[in-house]
mmCIF file of C-alpha atoms in Angstrom:
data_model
loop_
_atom_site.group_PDB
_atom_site.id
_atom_site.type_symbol
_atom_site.label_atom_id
_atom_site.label_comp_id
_atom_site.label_asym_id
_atom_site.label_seq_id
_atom_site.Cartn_x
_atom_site.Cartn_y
_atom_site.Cartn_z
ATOM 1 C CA UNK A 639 15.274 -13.819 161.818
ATOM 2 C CA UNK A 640 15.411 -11.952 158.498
ATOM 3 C CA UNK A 641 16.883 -8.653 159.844
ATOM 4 C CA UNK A 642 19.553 -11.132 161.690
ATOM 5 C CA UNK A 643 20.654 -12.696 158.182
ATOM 6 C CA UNK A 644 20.818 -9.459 156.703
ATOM 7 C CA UNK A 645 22.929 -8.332 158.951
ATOM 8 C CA UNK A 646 24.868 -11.325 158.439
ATOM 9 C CA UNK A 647 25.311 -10.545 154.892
ATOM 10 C CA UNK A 648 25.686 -6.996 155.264
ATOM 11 C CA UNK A 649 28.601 -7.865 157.688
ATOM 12 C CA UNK A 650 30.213 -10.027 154.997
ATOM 13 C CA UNK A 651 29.720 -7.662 152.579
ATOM 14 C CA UNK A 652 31.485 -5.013 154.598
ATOM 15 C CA UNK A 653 34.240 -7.773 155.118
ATOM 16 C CA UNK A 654 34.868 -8.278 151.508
ATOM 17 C CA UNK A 655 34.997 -4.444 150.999
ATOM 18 C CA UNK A 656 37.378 -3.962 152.916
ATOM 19 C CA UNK A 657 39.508 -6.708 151.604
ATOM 20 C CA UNK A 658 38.920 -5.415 147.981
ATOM 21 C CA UNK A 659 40.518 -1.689 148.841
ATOM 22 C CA UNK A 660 43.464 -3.865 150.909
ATOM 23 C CA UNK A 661 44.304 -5.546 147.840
ATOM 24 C CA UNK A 662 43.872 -2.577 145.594
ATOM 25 C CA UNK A 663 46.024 -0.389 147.431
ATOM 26 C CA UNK A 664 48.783 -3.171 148.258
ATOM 27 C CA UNK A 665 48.736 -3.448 144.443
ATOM 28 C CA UNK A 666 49.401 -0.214 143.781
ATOM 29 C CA UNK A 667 52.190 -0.204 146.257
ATOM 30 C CA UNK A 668 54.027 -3.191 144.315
ATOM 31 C CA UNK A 669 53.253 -1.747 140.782
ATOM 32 C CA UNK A 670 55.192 1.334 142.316
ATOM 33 C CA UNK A 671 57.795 -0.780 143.649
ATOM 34 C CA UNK A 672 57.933 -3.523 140.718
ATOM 35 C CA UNK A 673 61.545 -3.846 139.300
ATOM 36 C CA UNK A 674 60.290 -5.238 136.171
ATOM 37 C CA UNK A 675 56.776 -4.899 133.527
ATOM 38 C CA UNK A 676 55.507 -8.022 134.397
ATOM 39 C CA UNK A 677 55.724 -7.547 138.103
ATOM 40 C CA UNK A 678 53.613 -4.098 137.356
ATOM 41 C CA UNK A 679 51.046 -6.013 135.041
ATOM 42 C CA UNK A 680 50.226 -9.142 137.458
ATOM 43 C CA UNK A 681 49.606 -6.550 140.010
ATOM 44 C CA UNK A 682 47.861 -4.354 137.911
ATOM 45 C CA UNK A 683 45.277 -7.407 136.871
ATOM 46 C CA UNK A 684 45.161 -7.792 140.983
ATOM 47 C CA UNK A 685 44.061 -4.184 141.509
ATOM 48 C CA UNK A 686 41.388 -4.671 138.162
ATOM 49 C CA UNK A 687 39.966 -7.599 139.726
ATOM 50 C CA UNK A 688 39.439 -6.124 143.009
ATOM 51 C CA UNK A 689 38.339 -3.026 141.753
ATOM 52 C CA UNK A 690 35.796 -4.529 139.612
ATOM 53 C CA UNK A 691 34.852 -7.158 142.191
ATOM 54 C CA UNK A 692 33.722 -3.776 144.253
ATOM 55 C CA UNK A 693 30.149 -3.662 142.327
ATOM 56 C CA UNK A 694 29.166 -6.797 142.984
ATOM 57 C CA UNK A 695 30.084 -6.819 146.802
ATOM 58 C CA UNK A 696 28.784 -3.218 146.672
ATOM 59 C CA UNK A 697 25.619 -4.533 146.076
ATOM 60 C CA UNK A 698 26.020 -7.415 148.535
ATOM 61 C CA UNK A 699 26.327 -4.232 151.300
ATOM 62 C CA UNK A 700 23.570 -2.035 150.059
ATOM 63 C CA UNK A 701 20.459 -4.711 149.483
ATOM 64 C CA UNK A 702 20.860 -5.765 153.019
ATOM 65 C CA UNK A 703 21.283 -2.005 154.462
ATOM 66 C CA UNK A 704 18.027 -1.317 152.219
ATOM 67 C CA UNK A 705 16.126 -4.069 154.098
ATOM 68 C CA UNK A 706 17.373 -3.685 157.675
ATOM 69 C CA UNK A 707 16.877 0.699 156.751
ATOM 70 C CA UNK A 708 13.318 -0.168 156.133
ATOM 71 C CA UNK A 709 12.495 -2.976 158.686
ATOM 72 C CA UNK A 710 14.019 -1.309 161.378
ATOM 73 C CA UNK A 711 16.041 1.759 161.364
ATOM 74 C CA UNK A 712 14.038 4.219 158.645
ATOM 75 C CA UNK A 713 15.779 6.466 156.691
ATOM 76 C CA UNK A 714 15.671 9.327 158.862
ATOM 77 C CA UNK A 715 17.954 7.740 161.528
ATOM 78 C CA UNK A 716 20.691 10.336 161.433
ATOM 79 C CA UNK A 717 23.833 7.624 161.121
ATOM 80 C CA UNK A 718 21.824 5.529 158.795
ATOM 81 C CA UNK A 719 21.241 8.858 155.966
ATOM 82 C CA UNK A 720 25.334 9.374 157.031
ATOM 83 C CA UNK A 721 26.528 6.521 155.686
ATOM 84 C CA UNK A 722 24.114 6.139 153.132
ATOM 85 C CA UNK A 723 24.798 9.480 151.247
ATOM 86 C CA UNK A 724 28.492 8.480 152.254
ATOM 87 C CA UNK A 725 28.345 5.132 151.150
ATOM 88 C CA UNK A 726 26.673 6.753 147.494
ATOM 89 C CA UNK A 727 29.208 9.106 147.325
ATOM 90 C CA UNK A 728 31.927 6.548 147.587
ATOM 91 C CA UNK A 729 30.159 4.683 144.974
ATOM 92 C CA UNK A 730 30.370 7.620 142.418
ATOM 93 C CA UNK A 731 34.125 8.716 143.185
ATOM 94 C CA UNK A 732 35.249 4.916 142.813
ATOM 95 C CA UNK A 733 33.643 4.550 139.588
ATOM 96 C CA UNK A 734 34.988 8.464 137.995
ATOM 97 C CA UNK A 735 38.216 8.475 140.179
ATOM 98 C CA UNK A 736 39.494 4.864 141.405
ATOM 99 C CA UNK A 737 37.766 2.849 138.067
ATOM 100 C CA UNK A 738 39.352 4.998 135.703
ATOM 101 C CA UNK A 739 42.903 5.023 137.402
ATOM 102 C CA UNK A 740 43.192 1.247 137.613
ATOM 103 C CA UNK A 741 42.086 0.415 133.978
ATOM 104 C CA UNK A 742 44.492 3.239 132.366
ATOM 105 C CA UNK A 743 47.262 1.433 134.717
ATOM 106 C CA UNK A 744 46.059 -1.497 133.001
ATOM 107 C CA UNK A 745 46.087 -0.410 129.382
ATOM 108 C CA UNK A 746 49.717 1.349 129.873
ATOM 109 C CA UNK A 747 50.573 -1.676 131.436
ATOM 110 C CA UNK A 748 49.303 -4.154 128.444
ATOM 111 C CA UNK A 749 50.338 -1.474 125.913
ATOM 112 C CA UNK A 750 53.929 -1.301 127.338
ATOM 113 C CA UNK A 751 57.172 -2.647 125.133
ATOM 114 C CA UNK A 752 58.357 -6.190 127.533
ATOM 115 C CA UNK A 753 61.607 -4.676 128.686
ATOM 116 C CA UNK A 754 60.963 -1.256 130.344
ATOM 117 C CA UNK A 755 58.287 0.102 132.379
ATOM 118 C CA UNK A 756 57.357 3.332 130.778
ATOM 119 C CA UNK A 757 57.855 6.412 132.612
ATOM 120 C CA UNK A 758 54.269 7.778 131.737
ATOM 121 C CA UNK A 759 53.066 4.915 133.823
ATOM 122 C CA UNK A 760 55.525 5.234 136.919
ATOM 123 C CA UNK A 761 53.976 8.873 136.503
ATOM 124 C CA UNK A 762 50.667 7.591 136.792
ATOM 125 C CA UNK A 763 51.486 4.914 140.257
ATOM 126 C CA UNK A 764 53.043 8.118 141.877
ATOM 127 C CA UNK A 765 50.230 10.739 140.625
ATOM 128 C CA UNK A 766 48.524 12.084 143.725
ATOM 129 C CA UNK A 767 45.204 12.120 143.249
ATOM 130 C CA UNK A 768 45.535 8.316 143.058
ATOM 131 C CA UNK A 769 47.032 8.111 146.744
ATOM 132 C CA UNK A 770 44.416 10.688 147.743
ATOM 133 C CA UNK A 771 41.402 9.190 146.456
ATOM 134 C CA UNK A 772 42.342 5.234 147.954
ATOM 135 C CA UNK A 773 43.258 7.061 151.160
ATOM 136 C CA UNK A 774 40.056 9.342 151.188
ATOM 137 C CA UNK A 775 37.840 6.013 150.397
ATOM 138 C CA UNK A 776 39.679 3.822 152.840
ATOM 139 C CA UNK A 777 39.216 6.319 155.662
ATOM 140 C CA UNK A 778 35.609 7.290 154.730
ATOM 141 C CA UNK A 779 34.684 3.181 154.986
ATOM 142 C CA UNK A 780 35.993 3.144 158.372
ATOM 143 C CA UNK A 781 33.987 6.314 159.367
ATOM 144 C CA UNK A 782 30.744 4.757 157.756
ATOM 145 C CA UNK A 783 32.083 1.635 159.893
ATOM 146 C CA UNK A 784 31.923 3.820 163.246
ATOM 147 C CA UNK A 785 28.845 5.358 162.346
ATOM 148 C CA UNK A 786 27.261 1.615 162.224
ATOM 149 C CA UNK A 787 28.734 1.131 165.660
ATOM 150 C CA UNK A 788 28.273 3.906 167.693
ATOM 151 C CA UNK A 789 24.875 4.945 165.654
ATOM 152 C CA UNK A 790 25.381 9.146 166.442
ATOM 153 C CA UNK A 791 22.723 12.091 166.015
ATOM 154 C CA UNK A 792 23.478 13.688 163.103
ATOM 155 C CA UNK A 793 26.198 16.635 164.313
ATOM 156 C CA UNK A 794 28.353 13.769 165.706
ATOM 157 C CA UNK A 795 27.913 12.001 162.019
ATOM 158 C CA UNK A 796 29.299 14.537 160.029
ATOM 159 C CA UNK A 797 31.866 15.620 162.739
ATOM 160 C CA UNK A 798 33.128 11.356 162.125
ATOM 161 C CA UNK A 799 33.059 11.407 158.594
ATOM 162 C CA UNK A 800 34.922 15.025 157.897
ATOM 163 C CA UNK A 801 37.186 13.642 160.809
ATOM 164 C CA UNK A 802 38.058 10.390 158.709
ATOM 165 C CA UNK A 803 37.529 12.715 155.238
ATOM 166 C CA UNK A 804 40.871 14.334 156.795
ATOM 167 C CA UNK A 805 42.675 11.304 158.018
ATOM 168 C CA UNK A 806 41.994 10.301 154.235
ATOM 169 C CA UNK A 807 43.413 13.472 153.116
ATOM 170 C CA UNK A 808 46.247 12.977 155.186
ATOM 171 C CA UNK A 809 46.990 8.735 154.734
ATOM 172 C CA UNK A 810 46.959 9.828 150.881
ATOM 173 C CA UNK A 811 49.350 12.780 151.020
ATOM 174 C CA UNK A 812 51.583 10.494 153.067
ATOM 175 C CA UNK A 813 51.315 7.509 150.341
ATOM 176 C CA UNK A 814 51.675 9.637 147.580
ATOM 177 C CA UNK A 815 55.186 10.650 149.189
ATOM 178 C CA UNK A 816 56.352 7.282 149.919
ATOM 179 C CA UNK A 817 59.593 6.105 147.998
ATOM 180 C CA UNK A 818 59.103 4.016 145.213
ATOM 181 C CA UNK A 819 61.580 2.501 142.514
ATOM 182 C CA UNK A 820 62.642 4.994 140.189
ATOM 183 C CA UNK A 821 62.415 5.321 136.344
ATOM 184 C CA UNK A 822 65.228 3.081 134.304
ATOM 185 C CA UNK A 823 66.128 6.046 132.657
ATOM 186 C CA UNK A 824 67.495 7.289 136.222
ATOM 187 C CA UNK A 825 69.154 4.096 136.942
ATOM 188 C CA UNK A 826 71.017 4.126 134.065
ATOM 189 C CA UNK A 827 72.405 7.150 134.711
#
């Protein structure tokens, strides 16, 4: 019964996860699209929020995966030390990488005259290694998804997650190049 609820809550975790890197990423994609300063700060708060919502649900994955790990699985299980040094590793680069992004969007954002959106923060919604990084960790949760499903040795593992590690790679390039609005200083001229 206990290994069935934390799965449960596992599951919801994983749910909310999910919904937290949907929301961050469709934020980013209005802030780069956002005709206006206020359209770029209420969805920069939306992308703060879900990003720091992200520790809390973090933990709401990991406690569970701890128990059912040790009641059941063991940390040896190929998949399970996967996704685990996966899952860590996602942990670290969203803190460094993702965390810092949003809240320097944030503080431009705040710090910003009411009129114009500053071009050092159009600069910063187009930067690359802001489209890789949400593409690399939006890929990388659905390959720690499909190790949880198909539960592989550990060749098959690594072959998923540097699979989705390039479809990440790739979904980010692709973002990065996306059109967005340009500066005002080019539409006034």
């Amino acid at each position: 019964m206990w290994y069935t609820l934390a799965l449960f809550v596992h599951i919801l975790g994983a749910i909310g996860l999910f919904v937290a890197v949907s929301l961050i990423v469709v934020a980013f994609v209005r802030m780069r699209q956002a005709l206006t300063l206020e359209q770029v700060r209420e969805w920069a708060m939306v992308a703060n929020l879900a990003g720091k919502s992200m520790i809390f649900i973090s933990l709401l994955i990991l406690a569970p995966a701890l128990y059912m790990v040790i009641s059941a699985w063991g940390f040896a299980t190929p998949w399970v030390m996967a996704s685990l040094i996966t899952f860590v590793g996602l942990a670290i680069m969203g803190a460094a990488m993702n965390g810092r992004n949003i809240e320097r969007i944030v503080v431009l954002a705040q710090a910003a005259s009411p009129d114009l959106i500053p071009d050092e923060l159009r600069a910063r919604l187009f930067a690359p290694q802001l489209w890789l990084s949400e593409g690399i960790r939006l890929m990388l949760l659905f390959g720690i998804l499909g190790l949880m499903i198909i539960k592989p040795d550990m060749l098959f593992s690594i072959l998923v997650l540097i699979g989705m590690l390039i479809l990440g790679i790739v979904l980010g390039t692709i973002a990065q190049r996306l059109p967005g609005r340009i500066s005002q200083k080019q539409q006034l001229v």
